[in-house]
Each structure stands twice: as structure tokens, then as C-alpha cells.
């Protein structure tokens, strides 16, 4: 199984809502990532978990809260988002911990209204 | 620091060749190439580890010049399925995470 599965595929939320994005991998990878991607831009790293511990937070606003319940799962909790947070949110995993040779999920297309 | 990709966009006819370049201001440990189709996940194509290394994947190949801190992706006899945005990712020798270049949008027309 070489897949990274993300749910939901699409999400529309209001600025006062709380929602969560979910990601799952069964490749035994040691690192999992959240990326944000705006249209026509490269993926932008948000968070890195290595061995289930948060190792990198790229100065992401606190309205984004990551969680790694176990080595296969990664969540991103969203609260009080702004319209400019609308983007494609990608989860990825890799055996190494520096983002190389990562497998990406299909992403969640988030729209904040 | 983000690697620089060129060109930013390419339009080809089916069967034509293309080269996409990626250059970095930092000494590199490895270069990674990804392709992303519209609305889909980036797909890992290949990794180049050593200076001078070349690799191939179907009719897509790449080279890595460690001294010049550059990599090039070669698409030969392009197919419609090659359309998408190609990103290079660079990994420096020490410390930091993989950093993606700005991307090259490739469109192959019949």
C-alpha cells in the first residue's frame, strides 16, 4: 500500500466553524507532513511530525492545530480561519525526516467563507 | 532558500522535447523531481543524489551537476500525459527540509 489517504476531499467552512482534516498512511513512514498549496504555487511546508512528535512548525498561526494520534494518522484541526486560508491542504509522508521522496495525499480543497 | 526553476511555462506539441532547469544557491545533497496534475497530488518522479548522476523514468530523465548546484529534467518525445506542473525539490547537505522550486507548467498539445 503506497497511498496517503486524506479526508475530506472538499471542505467549505465559515470563519467561526471548527473542522478537522484527516490523513492516514500505512507505509510505516517515520515522518508526516502538512503542506498548504495556493494556486500556481509550490507546496508550502506547515508542520512536520517525526516519530509522532512535532519537530517543525513553520510559524503557522495557532488557528491551525496539528495532531498525530499514532504513527499512521495525522490530523489538522481548524478554528476561526480567514478567507485567505482557502487553499489545497496536502498531507505527505516519508521514510526520512527531511521531506525527501515523500508520498502525497490527494489533498483537501478548503474554502473559507 | 527556494531553488529557481526555468522556464516558468512550456507549451509543446506531442512528440517534442523539453528541458526544465532547477538551480540552487546552496550546496546540495540531493535533488528531487515531482509532477503535479491539475487538482491532483504531486507525484514523486525521481531523486538524484550524486554530482553527475543521471536517471531515467520512461522517457523522462534528469541530471544533477553538484558543482554547479543545478539539475535538469529532460522530457523526450513528449506525450499528452506529461502535461502538468513540474517541481524540483532541493535538499542541502545539512539541516534543513526539502524546499520546492516555483514550478514549471508544461502543456502538451496534440
Coordinates of N, CA and C in Angstrom, one line a residue:
Chain A
X1 N 0.9 -1.2 0.0 CA 0.0 0.0 0.0 C 0.9 1.2 0.0
X2 N 0.9 2.0 -1.1 CA 1.7 3.2 -1.2 C 0.9 4.4 -1.2
X3 N -0.2 4.4 -0.5 CA -1.1 5.5 -0.6 C -1.1 6.3 0.7
X4 N -1.4 7.6 0.5 CA -1.7 8.5 1.6 C -3.1 9.0 1.4
X5 N -3.9 8.7 2.3 CA -5.4 9.0 2.2 C -5.8 10.2 3.0
X6 N -6.4 11.2 2.3 CA -6.9 12.3 3.0 C -8.4 12.5 2.9
X7 N -9.0 12.9 4.0 CA -10.4 13.2 4.0 C -10.7 14.5 4.8
X8 N -11.7 15.3 4.4 CA -12.5 15.1 3.2 C -11.7 15.6 2.0
X9 N -12.2 15.4 0.8 CA -11.6 16.0 -0.4 C -11.9 17.4 -0.6
X10 N -13.1 17.8 -0.2 CA -13.5 19.2 -0.3 C -14.1 19.6 1.1
X11 N -13.9 20.9 1.4 CA -14.5 21.4 2.7 C -14.8 22.9 2.6
X12 N -16.0 23.3 2.9 CA -16.4 24.7 2.9 C -16.7 25.0 4.4
X13 N -16.1 26.0 4.9 CA -16.4 26.3 6.3 C -16.5 27.8 6.6
X14 N -17.3 28.2 7.5 CA -17.4 29.5 7.9 C -16.3 29.9 8.8
X15 N -16.1 31.2 9.0 CA -15.0 31.7 9.8 C -15.1 31.4 11.3
X16 N -16.3 31.0 11.7 CA -16.5 30.7 13.2 C -16.5 29.2 13.4
X17 N -16.4 28.4 12.3 CA -16.5 26.9 12.4 C -15.3 26.3 13.0
X18 N -15.4 25.1 13.5 CA -14.3 24.2 13.8 C -14.4 23.0 13.0
X19 N -13.3 22.6 12.3 CA -13.3 21.4 11.5 C -12.0 20.7 11.6
X20 N -11.9 19.5 11.1 CA -10.6 18.8 11.1 C -10.4 18.1 9.8
X21 N -9.1 18.1 9.4 CA -8.7 17.4 8.2 C -8.0 16.1 8.7
X22 N -8.1 15.0 8.0 CA -7.5 13.8 8.4 C -6.7 13.2 7.3
X23 N -5.6 12.5 7.8 CA -4.6 11.9 6.9 C -4.2 10.6 7.4
X24 N -4.0 9.6 6.6 CA -3.6 8.2 7.0 C -2.6 7.6 6.0
X25 N -1.6 7.0 6.6 CA -0.6 6.3 5.7 C -0.3 4.9 6.4
X26 N -0.1 3.9 5.6 CA 0.2 2.6 6.1 C 1.5 2.1 5.5
X27 N 2.4 3.0 5.3 CA 3.7 2.6 4.7 C 4.8 2.5 5.7
X28 N 4.4 2.7 7.0 CA 5.4 2.6 8.0 C 6.4 3.8 8.0
X29 N 6.0 4.9 7.4 CA 6.9 6.0 7.3 C 7.1 6.7 8.6
X30 N 8.3 7.3 8.9 CA 8.6 7.8 10.2 C 8.2 9.3 10.3
X31 N 7.9 9.9 9.1 CA 7.6 11.3 9.2 C 6.3 11.6 8.4
X32 N 5.6 12.6 8.9 CA 4.3 13.0 8.2 C 4.3 14.5 8.2
X33 N 3.7 15.1 7.2 CA 3.8 16.5 6.9 C 2.4 17.1 6.6
X34 N 2.2 18.3 6.9 CA 1.1 19.1 6.4 C 1.7 20.2 5.5
X35 N 1.2 20.3 4.3 CA 1.6 21.4 3.4 C 0.3 22.2 3.0
X36 N 0.6 23.5 2.7 CA -0.5 24.3 2.2 C -0.1 24.7 0.8
X37 N -1.0 24.6 -0.2 CA -0.7 25.0 -1.6 C -1.7 25.9 -2.1
X38 N -1.3 27.1 -2.5 CA -2.1 28.1 -3.2 C -2.0 27.8 -4.7
X39 N -3.0 28.3 -5.5 CA -3.0 28.1 -6.9 C -1.7 28.6 -7.6
X40 N -1.2 27.8 -8.4 CA 0.0 28.1 -9.2 C 1.3 28.3 -8.4
X41 N 1.3 27.8 -7.2 CA 2.4 27.9 -6.3 C 2.9 26.6 -5.8
X42 N 4.1 26.4 -5.4 CA 4.6 25.1 -4.8 C 4.0 24.9 -3.5
X43 N 4.0 23.6 -3.1 CA 3.5 23.3 -1.7 C 4.4 24.0 -0.7
X44 N 3.8 24.5 0.4 CA 4.5 25.3 1.4 C 4.4 24.5 2.7
X45 N 5.5 24.2 3.3 CA 5.5 23.4 4.5 C 4.9 24.1 5.7
X46 N 4.0 23.4 6.4 CA 3.4 23.9 7.6 C 4.0 23.2 8.9
X47 N 3.8 21.9 8.9 CA 4.2 21.1 10.1 C 4.9 19.9 9.7
X48 N 5.8 19.4 10.5 CA 6.5 18.1 10.4 C 6.4 17.3 11.7
X49 N 5.9 16.1 11.6 CA 5.9 15.2 12.7 C 6.9 14.1 12.3
X50 N 7.9 13.8 13.2 CA 8.8 12.7 13.1 C 8.7 11.9 14.3
X51 N 8.5 10.6 14.1 CA 8.3 9.6 15.2 C 7.2 10.1 16.1
X52 N 6.1 10.6 15.5 CA 4.9 11.0 16.2 C 5.0 12.3 17.0
X53 N 6.2 12.9 16.9 CA 6.4 14.2 17.7 C 6.5 15.3 16.7
X54 N 5.9 16.5 17.1 CA 6.0 17.7 16.3 C 7.5 18.1 16.3
X55 N 8.1 18.2 15.1 CA 9.5 18.6 15.1 C 9.7 19.9 14.4
X56 N 8.7 20.3 13.5 CA 8.8 21.6 12.8 C 7.4 22.2 12.8
X57 N 7.4 23.5 13.2 CA 6.2 24.3 13.0 C 6.7 25.5 12.3
X58 N 6.3 25.7 11.0 CA 6.9 26.8 10.2 C 6.1 28.1 10.5
X59 N 6.1 28.5 11.8 CA 5.4 29.7 12.2 C 4.0 29.8 11.7
X60 N 3.3 28.7 11.8 CA 1.9 28.7 11.4 C 1.0 29.3 12.4
X61 N 0.0 30.1 12.0 CA -0.9 30.7 13.0 C -1.6 29.6 13.9
X62 N -1.9 30.0 15.1 CA -2.5 29.0 16.1 C -3.9 28.5 15.7
X63 N -4.5 29.2 14.7 CA -5.8 28.7 14.3 C -5.7 27.4 13.5
X64 N -4.5 27.0 13.2 CA -4.2 25.6 12.7 C -3.5 24.8 13.8
X65 N -4.1 23.7 14.1 CA -3.5 22.9 15.2 C -3.3 21.5 14.8
X66 N -2.1 21.0 14.6 CA -1.9 19.6 14.2 C -1.9 18.6 15.4
X67 N -2.2 17.4 15.0 CA -2.2 16.3 16.0 C -1.8 15.0 15.3
X68 N -1.0 14.2 16.0 CA -0.6 12.9 15.5 C -0.9 11.9 16.5
X69 N -2.1 11.3 16.4 CA -2.6 10.3 17.4 C -1.7 9.0 17.4
X70 N -1.2 8.6 16.2 CA -0.3 7.5 16.2 C 0.5 7.6 14.9
X71 N 1.3 6.6 14.7 CA 2.3 6.7 13.6 C 1.7 6.7 12.2
X72 N 0.4 6.3 12.1 CA -0.3 6.2 10.8 C -1.2 7.4 10.5
X73 N -1.5 8.1 11.6 CA -2.6 9.1 11.4 C -2.1 10.5 11.7
X74 N -2.6 11.5 11.0 CA -2.2 12.9 11.2 C -3.5 13.7 11.0
X75 N -3.8 14.6 11.9 CA -4.9 15.5 11.8 C -4.5 16.9 11.8
X76 N -5.4 17.7 11.2 CA -5.1 19.2 11.2 C -6.5 19.8 11.7
X77 N -6.5 20.4 12.9 CA -7.7 21.0 13.4 C -7.7 22.5 13.0
X78 N -8.9 22.9 12.6 CA -9.0 24.2 12.0 C -10.1 25.0 12.9
X79 N -9.7 26.2 13.2 CA -10.7 27.0 14.0 C -10.5 28.5 13.7
X80 N -11.6 29.2 13.5 CA -11.5 30.6 13.3 C -10.6 31.0 12.1
X81 N -10.8 30.3 11.0 CA -10.0 30.6 9.8 C -10.4 31.8 9.1
X82 N -9.5 32.3 8.3 CA -9.8 33.5 7.5 C -9.9 33.1 6.0
X83 N -10.6 34.0 5.2 CA -10.8 33.6 3.8 C -9.4 33.4 3.1
X84 N -8.4 34.0 3.5 CA -7.1 33.9 2.9 C -6.4 32.5 3.2
X85 N -7.1 31.7 4.1 CA -6.6 30.4 4.4 C -7.1 29.4 3.4
X86 N -8.0 29.8 2.5 CA -8.5 28.9 1.5 C -7.4 28.5 0.6
X87 N -7.3 27.2 0.4 CA -6.1 26.6 -0.3 C -6.3 25.1 -0.4
X88 N -5.4 24.4 -1.1 CA -5.3 23.0 -1.1 C -4.4 22.6 0.1
X89 N -4.9 21.7 1.0 CA -4.0 21.2 2.1 C -3.6 19.8 1.8
X90 N -2.3 19.6 1.7 CA -1.7 18.3 1.4 C -1.1 17.7 2.6
X91 N -1.3 16.4 2.7 CA -0.6 15.6 3.7 C 0.4 14.8 3.0
X92 N 1.5 14.5 3.6 CA 2.6 13.7 2.9 C 3.3 12.9 4.0
X93 N 3.9 11.8 3.6 CA 4.7 11.0 4.5 C 6.0 10.6 3.8
X94 N 7.0 10.3 4.6 CA 8.2 9.8 4.0 C 9.0 9.0 5.0
X95 N 9.9 8.1 4.6 CA 10.7 7.3 5.5 C 11.7 8.2 6.2
X96 N 12.4 9.1 5.4 CA 13.3 10.1 6.0 C 12.5 11.2 6.7
X97 N 13.2 12.0 7.4 CA 12.5 13.1 8.2 C 12.8 14.5 7.6
X98 N 13.3 14.6 6.4 CA 13.6 15.9 5.8 C 12.7 16.2 4.6
X99 N 11.7 15.3 4.4 CA 10.8 15.6 3.3 C 11.1 15.0 2.0
X100 N 12.2 14.3 1.9 CA 12.6 13.7 0.6 C 11.8 12.5 0.3
X101 N 11.6 12.3 -1.0 CA 10.9 11.1 -1.5 C 9.5 10.9 -0.8
X102 N 8.8 12.0 -0.6 CA 7.6 12.0 0.1 C 6.4 11.5 -0.8
X103 N 5.5 10.8 -0.2 CA 4.3 10.4 -0.9 C 3.2 11.4 -0.4
X104 N 2.5 12.0 -1.4 CA 1.5 13.0 -1.1 C 0.1 12.4 -1.2
X105 N -0.8 12.9 -0.3 CA -2.2 12.6 -0.4 C -2.8 13.5 -1.5
X106 N -4.1 13.2 -1.8 CA -4.8 13.9 -2.9 C -5.2 15.3 -2.4
X107 N -5.1 15.6 -1.1 CA -5.4 16.9 -0.7 C -6.8 17.2 -0.3
X108 N -7.0 18.2 0.5 CA -8.3 18.7 0.9 C -8.4 20.1 0.3
X109 N -9.4 20.3 -0.6 CA -9.6 21.7 -1.1 C -10.5 22.4 -0.1
X110 N -9.9 23.4 0.6 CA -10.6 24.1 1.7 C -11.0 25.5 1.2
X111 N -12.3 25.8 1.4 CA -12.8 27.2 1.1 C -13.3 27.7 2.4
X112 N -12.8 28.9 2.8 CA -13.3 29.6 4.0 C -14.2 30.8 3.5
X113 N -15.5 30.7 4.0 CA -16.4 31.8 3.6 C -16.8 32.7 4.8
Chain B
X1 N 16.4 28.6 1.2 CA 16.1 29.5 0.1 C 15.6 28.6 -1.1
X2 N 14.5 29.1 -1.7 CA 13.8 28.4 -2.7 C 14.7 28.2 -4.0
X3 N 14.8 27.0 -4.5 CA 15.5 26.9 -5.8 C 14.7 27.6 -6.9
X4 N 15.5 27.9 -8.0 CA 14.9 28.7 -9.1 C 14.7 27.7 -10.3
X5 N 13.5 27.7 -10.8 CA 13.2 26.8 -11.9 C 13.0 27.7 -13.2
X6 N 13.4 27.1 -14.3 CA 13.2 27.8 -15.6 C 13.0 26.8 -16.7
X7 N 12.1 27.0 -17.7 CA 11.3 28.2 -17.7 C 10.1 28.1 -16.8
X8 N 9.3 29.1 -16.7 CA 8.1 29.0 -15.8 C 7.0 28.3 -16.5
X9 N 6.9 28.3 -17.8 CA 5.9 27.6 -18.5 C 6.4 27.2 -19.9
X10 N 5.9 26.0 -20.4 CA 6.3 25.5 -21.7 C 5.1 24.9 -22.4
X11 N 4.9 25.2 -23.7 CA 3.9 24.6 -24.4 C 4.5 23.8 -25.5
X12 N 4.2 22.5 -25.6 CA 4.8 21.6 -26.6 C 3.7 21.0 -27.5
X13 N 4.1 20.5 -28.6 CA 3.3 19.6 -29.4 C 3.7 18.2 -29.0
X14 N 2.8 17.3 -29.1 CA 3.1 15.9 -28.8 C 4.3 15.4 -29.7
X15 N 5.2 14.7 -29.0 CA 6.4 14.3 -29.7 C 7.6 15.2 -29.6
X16 N 7.4 16.4 -29.1 CA 8.5 17.3 -29.0 C 9.3 17.1 -27.7
X17 N 10.5 17.7 -27.6 CA 11.3 17.5 -26.4 C 11.3 18.8 -25.5
X18 N 11.5 18.7 -24.3 CA 11.6 19.8 -23.4 C 12.7 19.6 -22.3
X19 N 13.2 20.7 -21.8 CA 14.2 20.7 -20.7 C 13.7 21.7 -19.7
X20 N 13.7 21.2 -18.4 CA 13.3 22.1 -17.3 C 14.6 22.1 -16.4
X21 N 14.9 23.3 -16.0 CA 16.1 23.5 -15.2 C 15.8 24.0 -13.8
X22 N 16.7 23.6 -12.8 CA 16.5 23.9 -11.4 C 17.9 24.3 -10.9
X23 N 18.0 25.4 -10.3 CA 19.3 25.8 -9.7 C 19.1 26.3 -8.3
X24 N 20.2 26.1 -7.5 CA 20.1 26.5 -6.1 C 21.4 27.3 -5.8
X25 N 21.2 28.2 -4.8 CA 22.3 29.0 -4.3 C 23.1 28.2 -3.2
X26 N 22.6 27.1 -2.8 CA 23.2 26.3 -1.7 C 23.8 25.0 -2.2
X27 N 24.8 24.5 -1.5 CA 25.4 23.2 -1.8 C 24.4 22.2 -1.5
X28 N 24.2 21.3 -2.5 CA 23.1 20.3 -2.4 C 23.5 18.9 -2.1
X29 N 22.7 18.2 -1.3 CA 22.9 16.8 -1.1 C 22.1 16.0 -2.1
X30 N 20.9 16.5 -2.5 CA 20.1 15.8 -3.5 C 19.1 16.7 -4.1
X31 N 18.6 16.2 -5.3 CA 17.5 17.0 -6.0 C 16.4 16.0 -6.3
X32 N 15.2 16.4 -6.1 CA 14.0 15.6 -6.3 C 13.1 16.2 -7.3
X33 N 12.5 15.4 -8.2 CA 11.6 15.9 -9.1 C 10.2 15.4 -8.9
X34 N 9.2 16.2 -9.0 CA 7.8 15.9 -8.8 C 7.0 16.4 -10.0
X35 N 5.9 15.7 -10.3 CA 4.9 16.2 -11.3 C 3.5 16.3 -10.6
X36 N 2.8 17.4 -10.8 CA 1.5 17.5 -10.3 C 0.5 17.9 -11.4
X37 N -0.5 17.1 -11.5 CA -1.5 17.4 -12.5 C -2.6 18.2 -11.8
X38 N -3.3 19.0 -12.6 CA -4.3 19.9 -12.0 C -5.3 19.2 -11.1
X39 N -5.4 19.7 -9.9 CA -6.3 19.1 -8.9 C -5.9 17.8 -8.3
X40 N -4.6 17.4 -8.6 CA -4.1 16.1 -8.0 C -2.9 16.3 -7.1
X41 N -2.5 15.2 -6.5 CA -1.4 15.3 -5.6 C -0.1 15.3 -6.4
X42 N 1.0 15.9 -5.9 CA 2.3 15.8 -6.5 C 2.7 14.4 -6.5
X43 N 3.3 13.9 -7.6 CA 3.8 12.5 -7.7 C 5.3 12.6 -7.8
X44 N 6.0 11.8 -6.9 CA 7.4 11.7 -6.9 C 7.9 11.0 -8.2
X45 N 8.8 11.7 -8.9 CA 9.4 11.1 -10.2 C 10.7 10.4 -9.9
X46 N 11.6 11.2 -9.3 CA 13.0 10.6 -9.1 C 13.8 11.5 -8.2
X47 N 14.8 10.9 -7.7 CA 15.8 11.6 -6.8 C 17.2 11.4 -7.4
X48 N 17.9 12.5 -7.4 CA 19.3 12.4 -7.8 C 20.2 12.8 -6.6
X49 N 21.2 11.9 -6.4 CA 22.0 12.0 -5.2 C 23.4 12.5 -5.4
X50 N 24.0 12.1 -6.5 CA 25.4 12.4 -6.6 C 25.6 13.3 -7.8
X51 N 26.7 14.1 -7.7 CA 27.0 15.0 -8.7 C 27.3 14.2 -10.0
X52 N 26.7 14.7 -11.1 CA 26.8 14.0 -12.4 C 25.9 12.8 -12.6
X53 N 25.1 12.5 -11.6 CA 24.2 11.4 -11.7 C 23.1 11.7 -12.7
X54 N 22.7 10.7 -13.5 CA 21.6 10.8 -14.4 C 20.7 9.6 -14.1
X55 N 19.4 9.9 -14.2 CA 18.4 8.8 -14.0 C 17.3 8.9 -15.1
X56 N 16.6 7.9 -15.3 CA 15.5 7.9 -16.3 C 14.3 7.2 -15.7
X57 N 13.2 7.6 -16.3 CA 11.9 7.1 -15.8 C 11.0 7.2 -17.1
X58 N 10.9 6.1 -17.8 CA 10.2 6.1 -19.1 C 11.0 7.0 -20.0
X59 N 10.4 8.0 -20.6 CA 11.1 8.9 -21.5 C 11.4 10.2 -20.8
X60 N 11.4 10.2 -19.4 CA 11.8 11.3 -18.6 C 13.1 11.0 -17.9
X61 N 14.1 11.8 -18.1 CA 15.3 11.6 -17.4 C 15.8 12.9 -16.8
X62 N 16.8 12.8 -15.9 CA 17.3 14.0 -15.2 C 18.8 13.9 -15.0
X63 N 19.4 15.0 -14.8 CA 20.8 15.0 -14.5 C 21.0 16.0 -13.3
X64 N 22.2 15.8 -12.6 CA 22.5 16.6 -11.4 C 23.9 17.0 -11.5
X65 N 24.2 18.3 -11.6 CA 25.6 18.8 -11.6 C 25.8 19.4 -10.2
X66 N 26.5 18.6 -9.4 CA 26.6 19.1 -8.0 C 27.5 20.3 -7.9
X67 N 28.5 20.4 -8.7 CA 29.4 21.6 -8.7 C 28.6 22.9 -9.0
X68 N 27.8 22.8 -10.0 CA 27.0 24.0 -10.4 C 25.7 24.1 -9.6
X69 N 25.4 23.2 -8.7 CA 24.2 23.2 -7.9 C 23.0 23.3 -8.8
X70 N 23.0 22.5 -9.9 CA 21.9 22.6 -10.9 C 21.4 21.2 -11.2
X71 N 20.2 21.1 -11.6 CA 19.6 19.8 -12.1 C 18.7 20.2 -13.3
X72 N 18.7 19.3 -14.2 CA 17.8 19.4 -15.4 C 17.0 18.2 -15.6
X73 N 15.7 18.4 -15.9 CA 14.8 17.3 -16.3 C 14.5 17.4 -17.8
X74 N 14.7 16.2 -18.4 CA 14.6 16.1 -19.8 C 13.3 15.2 -20.2
X75 N 12.5 15.8 -20.9 CA 11.3 15.1 -21.4 C 11.4 14.9 -22.9
X76 N 11.5 13.6 -23.3 CA 11.8 13.3 -24.6 C 10.5 12.7 -25.3
X77 N 10.3 13.2 -26.5 CA 9.1 12.7 -27.3 C 7.8 12.8 -26.4
X78 N 7.5 14.0 -26.0 CA 6.5 14.2 -25.0 C 5.2 13.6 -25.4
X79 N 4.5 13.2 -24.4 CA 3.1 12.6 -24.6 C 2.1 13.5 -23.9
X80 N 0.9 13.4 -24.3 CA -0.2 14.2 -23.6 C -0.2 14.1 -22.1
X81 N 0.1 12.9 -21.7 CA 0.1 12.6 -20.2 C 1.2 13.3 -19.5
X82 N 2.2 13.9 -20.2 CA 3.2 14.6 -19.5 C 2.8 16.0 -19.0
X83 N 1.6 16.4 -19.4 CA 1.1 17.8 -19.0 C 1.0 17.8 -17.5
X84 N 1.3 19.0 -17.0 CA 1.2 19.2 -15.5 C 2.3 20.2 -15.1
X85 N 2.4 20.4 -13.8 CA 3.4 21.3 -13.3 C 4.5 20.4 -12.6
X86 N 5.7 20.7 -13.0 CA 6.9 20.0 -12.5 C 7.6 20.9 -11.5
X87 N 7.8 20.3 -10.3 CA 8.5 20.9 -9.3 C 9.8 20.2 -9.0
X88 N 10.9 21.0 -8.8 CA 12.1 20.4 -8.3 C 12.1 20.7 -6.8
X89 N 12.7 19.8 -6.0 CA 12.9 20.0 -4.6 C 14.3 19.7 -4.3
X90 N 14.9 20.6 -3.5 CA 16.3 20.5 -3.2 C 16.5 20.3 -1.7
X91 N 17.5 19.4 -1.4 CA 17.9 19.1 0.0 C 19.3 19.5 0.2
X92 N 19.6 20.5 1.1 CA 21.0 20.8 1.3 C 21.7 19.8 2.1
X93 N 23.0 19.9 2.2 CA 23.8 18.9 2.9 C 23.5 18.7 4.4
X94 N 23.1 19.8 5.0 CA 22.9 19.7 6.4 C 21.6 20.4 6.8
X95 N 20.9 19.9 7.8 CA 19.9 20.5 8.5 C 18.5 20.6 7.8
X96 N 18.4 21.6 6.9 CA 17.0 22.0 6.5 C 16.2 20.9 5.7
X97 N 14.9 21.3 5.6 CA 14.0 20.4 4.9 C 14.1 20.6 3.4
X98 N 13.5 19.7 2.7 CA 13.3 19.8 1.3 C 12.6 21.1 1.0
X99 N 13.1 21.8 0.0 CA 12.4 23.1 -0.5 C 12.1 23.0 -1.9
X100 N 10.8 23.3 -2.2 CA 10.4 23.2 -3.6 C 10.7 24.5 -4.4
X101 N 11.0 24.3 -5.7 CA 11.1 25.4 -6.6 C 9.7 25.9 -7.0
X102 N 9.6 27.0 -7.7 CA 8.4 27.7 -8.0 C 7.5 26.9 -9.0
X103 N 8.1 25.9 -9.7 CA 7.3 25.1 -10.6 C 7.4 25.5 -12.1
X104 N 7.3 24.5 -13.0 CA 7.2 24.8 -14.4 C 6.0 24.1 -14.9
X105 N 5.1 25.0 -15.5 CA 3.9 24.4 -16.1 C 4.1 24.0 -17.5
X106 N 3.9 22.7 -17.7 CA 4.1 22.1 -19.0 C 2.7 21.7 -19.6
X107 N 2.5 22.1 -20.9 CA 1.3 21.7 -21.6 C 1.7 21.1 -22.9
X108 N 1.2 19.8 -23.1 CA 1.5 19.1 -24.3 C 0.2 19.1 -25.1
X109 N 0.2 19.6 -26.3 CA -0.9 19.6 -27.2 C -0.8 18.6 -28.3
X110 N -2.0 18.1 -28.7 CA -2.0 17.1 -29.8 C -1.4 17.6 -31.1

